[in-house]
Amino acid sequence: MKTDFAWSGSEAVDAVRKAVEADLDWDTAESVEKLHFYILRAAQNVGRFEPFTSDELALNSYLSHRMAGKRLCDFAWRMLAQSL
């Protein structure tokens, strides 16, 4: 797990990150293409579409840095949607 990523400065995104990093057992994407698909799908599941807000872009940047899998993307996007 990569944890050397800078904090976003957004309270909502950093709270999601803290929740994510409290658990070490997250899935990872098999490729950059799948990662992008997982992010877009997770966003659409909570009713968000491009163009993304600055908070949403910060979350996507964090998920990309982690090469997040489907489960992690879904969790993170649901948490962010509930906090905004």
PDB file of C-alpha atoms in Angstrom:
ATOM      1  CA  MET A   1       0.000   0.000   0.000  1.00  0.00           C
ATOM      2  CA  LYS A   2       1.320   3.408  -0.958  1.00  0.00           C
ATOM      3  CA  THR A   3       0.956   5.995   1.799  1.00  0.00           C
ATOM      4  CA  ASP A   4       3.497   8.557   0.580  1.00  0.00           C
ATOM      5  CA  PHE A   5       0.839  10.652  -1.128  1.00  0.00           C
ATOM      6  CA  ALA A   6       0.361  14.280  -0.040  1.00  0.00           C
ATOM      7  CA  TRP A   7      -2.793  15.175   1.888  1.00  0.00           C
ATOM      8  CA  SER A   8      -5.352  16.993  -0.259  1.00  0.00           C
ATOM      9  CA  GLY A   9      -6.241  19.784   2.163  1.00  0.00           C
ATOM     10  CA  SER A  10      -9.931  18.957   1.754  1.00  0.00           C
ATOM     11  CA  GLU A  11     -11.507  17.849   5.023  1.00  0.00           C
ATOM     12  CA  ALA A  12     -13.889  15.479   3.247  1.00  0.00           C
ATOM     13  CA  VAL A  13     -11.249  13.839   1.051  1.00  0.00           C
ATOM     14  CA  ASP A  14      -8.729  13.546   3.872  1.00  0.00           C
ATOM     15  CA  ALA A  15     -11.402  11.934   6.087  1.00  0.00           C
ATOM     16  CA  VAL A  16     -12.067   9.373   3.350  1.00  0.00           C
ATOM     17  CA  ARG A  17      -8.352   8.726   3.100  1.00  0.00           C
ATOM     18  CA  LYS A  18      -8.058   8.164   6.865  1.00  0.00           C
ATOM     19  CA  ALA A  19     -10.923   5.662   6.715  1.00  0.00           C
ATOM     20  CA  VAL A  20      -9.319   3.876   3.770  1.00  0.00           C
ATOM     21  CA  GLU A  21      -5.899   3.687   5.389  1.00  0.00           C
ATOM     22  CA  ALA A  22      -7.350   2.260   8.612  1.00  0.00           C
ATOM     23  CA  ASP A  23      -7.838  -1.011   6.697  1.00  0.00           C
ATOM     24  CA  LEU A  24      -4.935  -2.688   4.928  1.00  0.00           C
ATOM     25  CA  ASP A  25      -6.983  -5.224   2.977  1.00  0.00           C
ATOM     26  CA  TRP A  26      -8.034  -3.267  -0.124  1.00  0.00           C
ATOM     27  CA  ASP A  27      -8.117  -4.496  -3.681  1.00  0.00           C
ATOM     28  CA  THR A  28      -6.015  -3.049  -6.485  1.00  0.00           C
ATOM     29  CA  ALA A  29      -6.733  -2.528 -10.163  1.00  0.00           C
ATOM     30  CA  GLU A  30      -5.050  -4.826 -12.651  1.00  0.00           C
ATOM     31  CA  SER A  31      -4.376  -1.984 -15.099  1.00  0.00           C
ATOM     32  CA  VAL A  32      -4.698   1.772 -15.502  1.00  0.00           C
ATOM     33  CA  GLU A  33      -7.649   1.230 -17.842  1.00  0.00           C
ATOM     34  CA  LYS A  34      -9.522  -0.803 -15.216  1.00  0.00           C
ATOM     35  CA  LEU A  35      -8.675   1.782 -12.553  1.00  0.00           C
ATOM     36  CA  HIS A  36     -10.204   4.530 -14.688  1.00  0.00           C
ATOM     37  CA  PHE A  37     -13.299   2.390 -15.270  1.00  0.00           C
ATOM     38  CA  TYR A  38     -13.658   1.639 -11.536  1.00  0.00           C
ATOM     39  CA  ILE A  39     -13.415   5.334 -10.656  1.00  0.00           C
ATOM     40  CA  LEU A  40     -15.997   6.399 -13.249  1.00  0.00           C
ATOM     41  CA  ARG A  41     -18.357   3.592 -12.296  1.00  0.00           C
ATOM     42  CA  ALA A  42     -18.101   4.364  -8.574  1.00  0.00           C
ATOM     43  CA  ALA A  43     -18.786   8.059  -9.263  1.00  0.00           C
ATOM     44  CA  GLN A  44     -21.800   7.231 -11.428  1.00  0.00           C
ATOM     45  CA  ASN A  45     -23.147   4.929  -8.699  1.00  0.00           C
ATOM     46  CA  VAL A  46     -23.515   7.981  -6.452  1.00  0.00           C
ATOM     47  CA  GLY A  47     -24.899  10.198  -9.201  1.00  0.00           C
ATOM     48  CA  ARG A  48     -21.723  12.111 -10.096  1.00  0.00           C
ATOM     49  CA  PHE A  49     -20.393  12.608 -13.593  1.00  0.00           C
ATOM     50  CA  GLU A  50     -17.597  14.587 -15.200  1.00  0.00           C
ATOM     51  CA  PRO A  51     -16.660  17.368 -14.881  1.00  0.00           C
ATOM     52  CA  PHE A  52     -15.700  16.599 -11.301  1.00  0.00           C
ATOM     53  CA  THR A  53     -15.391  19.117  -8.455  1.00  0.00           C
ATOM     54  CA  SER A  54     -12.025  19.832  -6.850  1.00  0.00           C
ATOM     55  CA  ASP A  55     -12.844  17.430  -3.986  1.00  0.00           C
ATOM     56  CA  GLU A  56     -13.789  14.711  -6.443  1.00  0.00           C
ATOM     57  CA  LEU A  57     -10.625  15.278  -8.467  1.00  0.00           C
ATOM     58  CA  ALA A  58      -8.566  15.058  -5.269  1.00  0.00           C
ATOM     59  CA  LEU A  59     -10.240  11.757  -4.404  1.00  0.00           C
ATOM     60  CA  ASN A  60      -9.621  10.408  -7.902  1.00  0.00           C
ATOM     61  CA  SER A  61      -5.989  11.445  -7.671  1.00  0.00           C
ATOM     62  CA  TYR A  62      -5.621   9.554  -4.392  1.00  0.00           C
ATOM     63  CA  LEU A  63      -7.369   6.474  -5.808  1.00  0.00           C
ATOM     64  CA  SER A  64      -5.120   6.611  -8.870  1.00  0.00           C
ATOM     65  CA  HIS A  65      -2.020   6.842  -6.694  1.00  0.00           C
ATOM     66  CA  ARG A  66      -3.147   3.691  -4.888  1.00  0.00           C
ATOM     67  CA  MET A  67      -4.176   1.876  -8.095  1.00  0.00           C
ATOM     68  CA  ALA A  68      -7.479   1.293  -6.312  1.00  0.00           C
ATOM     69  CA  GLY A  69      -9.631  -1.664  -7.194  1.00  0.00           C
ATOM     70  CA  LYS A  70     -13.403  -1.773  -7.625  1.00  0.00           C
ATOM     71  CA  ARG A  71     -14.230  -2.280  -3.939  1.00  0.00           C
ATOM     72  CA  LEU A  72     -11.980   0.558  -2.791  1.00  0.00           C
ATOM     73  CA  CYS A  73     -13.305   2.972  -5.419  1.00  0.00           C
ATOM     74  CA  ASP A  74     -16.897   2.170  -4.467  1.00  0.00           C
ATOM     75  CA  PHE A  75     -16.179   2.637  -0.753  1.00  0.00           C
ATOM     76  CA  ALA A  76     -14.295   5.908  -1.208  1.00  0.00           C
ATOM     77  CA  TRP A  77     -16.845   7.468  -3.553  1.00  0.00           C
ATOM     78  CA  ARG A  78     -19.766   6.495  -1.294  1.00  0.00           C
ATOM     79  CA  MET A  79     -18.013   8.001   1.720  1.00  0.00           C
ATOM     80  CA  LEU A  80     -17.265  11.218  -0.172  1.00  0.00           C
ATOM     81  CA  ALA A  81     -20.831  11.506  -1.464  1.00  0.00           C
ATOM     82  CA  GLN A  82     -22.200  11.131   2.072  1.00  0.00           C
ATOM     83  CA  SER A  83     -19.899  13.808   3.437  1.00  0.00           C
ATOM     84  CA  LEU A  84     -20.627  16.538   0.878  1.00  0.00           C
TER      85      LEU A  84
END
